[in-house]
PDB file of C-alpha atoms in Angstrom:
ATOM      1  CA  UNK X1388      12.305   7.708  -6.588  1.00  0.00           C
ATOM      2  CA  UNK X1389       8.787   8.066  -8.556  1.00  0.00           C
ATOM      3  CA  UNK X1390       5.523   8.459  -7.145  1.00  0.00           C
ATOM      4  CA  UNK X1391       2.371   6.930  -7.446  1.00  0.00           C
ATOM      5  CA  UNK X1392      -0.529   8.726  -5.862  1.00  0.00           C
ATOM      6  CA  UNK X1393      -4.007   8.005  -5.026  1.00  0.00           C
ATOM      7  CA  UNK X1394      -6.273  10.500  -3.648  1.00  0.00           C
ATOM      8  CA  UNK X1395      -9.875  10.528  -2.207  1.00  0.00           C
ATOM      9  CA  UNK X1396     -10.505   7.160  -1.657  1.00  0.00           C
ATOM     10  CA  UNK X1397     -13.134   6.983   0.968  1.00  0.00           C
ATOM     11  CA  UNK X1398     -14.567   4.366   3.230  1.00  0.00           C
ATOM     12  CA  UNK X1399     -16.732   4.092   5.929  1.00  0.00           C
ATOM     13  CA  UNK X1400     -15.345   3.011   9.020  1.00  0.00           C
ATOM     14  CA  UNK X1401     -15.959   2.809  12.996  1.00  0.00           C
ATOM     15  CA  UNK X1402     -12.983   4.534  14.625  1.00  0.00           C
ATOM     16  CA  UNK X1403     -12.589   7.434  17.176  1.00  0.00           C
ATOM     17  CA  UNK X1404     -12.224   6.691  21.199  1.00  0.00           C
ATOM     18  CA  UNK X1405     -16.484   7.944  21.246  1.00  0.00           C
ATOM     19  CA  UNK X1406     -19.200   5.048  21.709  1.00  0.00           C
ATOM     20  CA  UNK X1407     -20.593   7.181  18.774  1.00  0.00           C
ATOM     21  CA  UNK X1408     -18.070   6.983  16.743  1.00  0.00           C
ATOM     22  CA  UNK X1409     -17.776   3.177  16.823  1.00  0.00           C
ATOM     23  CA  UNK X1410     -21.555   2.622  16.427  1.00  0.00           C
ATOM     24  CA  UNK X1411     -22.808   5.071  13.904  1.00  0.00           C
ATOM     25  CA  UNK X1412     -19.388   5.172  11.652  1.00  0.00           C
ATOM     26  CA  UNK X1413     -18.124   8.257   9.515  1.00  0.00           C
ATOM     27  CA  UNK X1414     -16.272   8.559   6.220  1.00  0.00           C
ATOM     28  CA  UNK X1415     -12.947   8.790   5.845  1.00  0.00           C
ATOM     29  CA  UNK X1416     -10.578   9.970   3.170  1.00  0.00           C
ATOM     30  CA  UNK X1417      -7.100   8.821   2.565  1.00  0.00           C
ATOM     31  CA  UNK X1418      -4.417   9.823   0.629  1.00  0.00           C
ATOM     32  CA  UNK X1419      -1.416   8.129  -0.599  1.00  0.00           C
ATOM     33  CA  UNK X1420       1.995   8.435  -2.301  1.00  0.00           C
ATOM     34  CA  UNK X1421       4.140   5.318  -2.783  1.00  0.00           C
ATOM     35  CA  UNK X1422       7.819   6.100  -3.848  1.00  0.00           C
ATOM     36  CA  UNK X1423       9.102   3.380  -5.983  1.00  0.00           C
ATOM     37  CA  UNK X1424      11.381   3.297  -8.675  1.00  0.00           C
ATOM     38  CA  UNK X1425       9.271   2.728 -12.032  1.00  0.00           C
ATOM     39  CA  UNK X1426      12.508   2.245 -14.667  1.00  0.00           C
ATOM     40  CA  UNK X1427      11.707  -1.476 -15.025  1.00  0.00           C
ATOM     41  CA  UNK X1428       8.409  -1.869 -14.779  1.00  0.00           C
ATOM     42  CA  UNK X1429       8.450   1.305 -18.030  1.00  0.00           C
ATOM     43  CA  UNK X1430      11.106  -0.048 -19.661  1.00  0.00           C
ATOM     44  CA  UNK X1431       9.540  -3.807 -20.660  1.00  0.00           C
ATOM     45  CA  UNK X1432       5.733  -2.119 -19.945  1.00  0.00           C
ATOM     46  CA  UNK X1433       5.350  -4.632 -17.184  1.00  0.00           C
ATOM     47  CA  UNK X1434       2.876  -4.442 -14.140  1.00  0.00           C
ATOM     48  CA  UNK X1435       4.357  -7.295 -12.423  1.00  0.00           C
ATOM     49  CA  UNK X1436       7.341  -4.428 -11.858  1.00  0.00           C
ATOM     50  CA  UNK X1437       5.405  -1.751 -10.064  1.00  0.00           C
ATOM     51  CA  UNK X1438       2.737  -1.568  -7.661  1.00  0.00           C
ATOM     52  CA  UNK X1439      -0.841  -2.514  -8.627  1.00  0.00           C
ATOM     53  CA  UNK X1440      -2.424   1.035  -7.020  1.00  0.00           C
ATOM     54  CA  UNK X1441      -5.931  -0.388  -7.724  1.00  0.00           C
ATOM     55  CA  UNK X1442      -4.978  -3.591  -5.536  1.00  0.00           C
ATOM     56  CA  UNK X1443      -3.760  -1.329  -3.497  1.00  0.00           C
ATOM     57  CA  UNK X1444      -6.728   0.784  -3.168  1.00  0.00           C
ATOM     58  CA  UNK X1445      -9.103  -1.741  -2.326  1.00  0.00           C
ATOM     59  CA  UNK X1446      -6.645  -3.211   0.225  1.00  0.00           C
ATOM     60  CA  UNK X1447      -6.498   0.644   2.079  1.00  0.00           C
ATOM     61  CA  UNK X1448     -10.314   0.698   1.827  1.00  0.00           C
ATOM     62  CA  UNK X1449     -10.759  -2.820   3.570  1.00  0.00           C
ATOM     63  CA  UNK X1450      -8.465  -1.721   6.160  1.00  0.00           C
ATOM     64  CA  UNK X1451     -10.331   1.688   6.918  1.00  0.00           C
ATOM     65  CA  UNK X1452     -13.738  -0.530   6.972  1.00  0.00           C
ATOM     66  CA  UNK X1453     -12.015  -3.025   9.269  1.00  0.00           C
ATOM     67  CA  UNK X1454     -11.263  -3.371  12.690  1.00  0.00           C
ATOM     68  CA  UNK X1455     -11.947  -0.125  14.639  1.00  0.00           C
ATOM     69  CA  UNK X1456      -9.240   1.667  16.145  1.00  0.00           C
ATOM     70  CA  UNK X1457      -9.356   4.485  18.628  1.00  0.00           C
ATOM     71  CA  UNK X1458      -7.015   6.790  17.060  1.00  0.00           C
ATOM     72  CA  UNK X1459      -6.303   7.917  13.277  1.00  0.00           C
ATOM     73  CA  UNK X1460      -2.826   7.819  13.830  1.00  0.00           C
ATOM     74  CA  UNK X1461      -3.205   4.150  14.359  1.00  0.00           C
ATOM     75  CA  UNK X1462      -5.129   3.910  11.444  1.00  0.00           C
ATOM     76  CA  UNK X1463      -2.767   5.387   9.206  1.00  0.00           C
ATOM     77  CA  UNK X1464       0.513   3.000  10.559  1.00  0.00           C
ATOM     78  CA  UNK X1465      -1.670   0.080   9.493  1.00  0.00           C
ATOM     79  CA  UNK X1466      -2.332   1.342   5.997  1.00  0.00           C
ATOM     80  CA  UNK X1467       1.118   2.765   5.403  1.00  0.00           C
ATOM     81  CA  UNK X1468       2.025  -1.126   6.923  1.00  0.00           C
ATOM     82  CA  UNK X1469      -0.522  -2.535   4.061  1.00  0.00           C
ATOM     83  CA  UNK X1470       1.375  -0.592   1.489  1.00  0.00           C
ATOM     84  CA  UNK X1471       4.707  -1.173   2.157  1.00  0.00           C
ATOM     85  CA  UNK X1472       3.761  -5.190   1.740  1.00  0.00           C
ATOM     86  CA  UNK X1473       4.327  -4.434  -1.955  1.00  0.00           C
ATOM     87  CA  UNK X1474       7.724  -5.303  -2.383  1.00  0.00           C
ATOM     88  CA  UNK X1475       8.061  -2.267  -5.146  1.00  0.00           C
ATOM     89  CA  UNK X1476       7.040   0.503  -2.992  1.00  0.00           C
ATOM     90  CA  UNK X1477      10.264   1.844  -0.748  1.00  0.00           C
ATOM     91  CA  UNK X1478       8.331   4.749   0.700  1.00  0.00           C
ATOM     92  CA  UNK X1479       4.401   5.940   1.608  1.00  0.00           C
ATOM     93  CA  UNK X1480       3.275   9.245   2.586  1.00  0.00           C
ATOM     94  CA  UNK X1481      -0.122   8.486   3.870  1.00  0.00           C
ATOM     95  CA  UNK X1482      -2.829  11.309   4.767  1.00  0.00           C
ATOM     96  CA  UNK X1483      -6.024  10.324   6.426  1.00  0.00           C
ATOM     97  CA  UNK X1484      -8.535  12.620   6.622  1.00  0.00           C
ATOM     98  CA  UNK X1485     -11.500  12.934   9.439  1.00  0.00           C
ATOM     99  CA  UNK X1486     -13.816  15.577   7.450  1.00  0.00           C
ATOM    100  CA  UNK X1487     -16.879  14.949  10.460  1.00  0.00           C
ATOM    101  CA  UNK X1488     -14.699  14.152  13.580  1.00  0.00           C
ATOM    102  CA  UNK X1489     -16.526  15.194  16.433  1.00  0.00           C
ATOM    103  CA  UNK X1490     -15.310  18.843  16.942  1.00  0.00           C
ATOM    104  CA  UNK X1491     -17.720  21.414  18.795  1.00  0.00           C
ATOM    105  CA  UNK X1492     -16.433  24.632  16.424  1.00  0.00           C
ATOM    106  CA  UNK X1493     -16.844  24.891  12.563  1.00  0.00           C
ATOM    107  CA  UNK X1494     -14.224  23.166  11.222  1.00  0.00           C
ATOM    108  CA  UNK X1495     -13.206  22.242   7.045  1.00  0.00           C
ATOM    109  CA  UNK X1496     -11.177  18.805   8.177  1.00  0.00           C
ATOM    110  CA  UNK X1497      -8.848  16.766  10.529  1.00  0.00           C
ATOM    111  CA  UNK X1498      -5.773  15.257   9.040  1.00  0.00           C
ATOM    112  CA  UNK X1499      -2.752  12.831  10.185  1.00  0.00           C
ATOM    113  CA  UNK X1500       0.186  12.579   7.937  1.00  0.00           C
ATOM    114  CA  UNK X1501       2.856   9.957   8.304  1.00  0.00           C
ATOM    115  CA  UNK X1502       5.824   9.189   6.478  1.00  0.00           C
ATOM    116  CA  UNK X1503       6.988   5.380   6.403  1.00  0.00           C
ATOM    117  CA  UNK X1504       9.564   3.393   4.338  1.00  0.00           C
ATOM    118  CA  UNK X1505      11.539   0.132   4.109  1.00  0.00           C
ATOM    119  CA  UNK X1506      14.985   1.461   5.978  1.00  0.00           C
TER     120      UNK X1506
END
């Protein structure tokens, strides 16, 4: 399979199980790689055969400013869920990063990684 990555998109959103957390919002940073297989869309130079990552990106950012969840995990199932949708992509690695989650020690970041395909 091939990859397509995006990295650092960012979005505000209102998850995390604190009051806080729901009303003041933090950034968040996700990560993606979509396995697909590229051969056709290369061969005849055709988007319509591979995944649109920039619809895709703006799909994962309206899902990370959408409805609040209390958990990142849950966050990233529904955007690995959103990617998946494209009929191309077989595969998504999806990293979403917490960079200010409320942690009382110094601290560079807070990730979940999932792994999610078709099968």
């Amino acid at each position: 399979m091939d990859r397509v990555a995006l990295r650092g998109l960012k979005a505000r959103g209102h998850h995390g199980v604190f009051a806080h957390e729901r009303e003041e919002g933090q950034t968040f940073i996700v990560d993606l790689v979509m396995s697909l297989d590229t051969r056709s869309a290369a061969a005849d130079d055709d988007l319509t055969k591979t995944v649109h990552y920039g619809v895709v990106a703006e799909e994962v950012v309206a899902v990370v400013e959408g409805e609040p969840v209390d958990l990142i995990e849950t966050l990233a199932e529904r955007i690995a869920q959103t990617c998946l949708k494209h009929e191309p992509v077989q595969e998504v690695e999806v990293v979403v990063h917490k960079p200010d989650a409320p942690i009382t020690v110094p601290f560079d970041d807070v990730t979940i990684t999932i792994t999610r395909s078709r099968v």
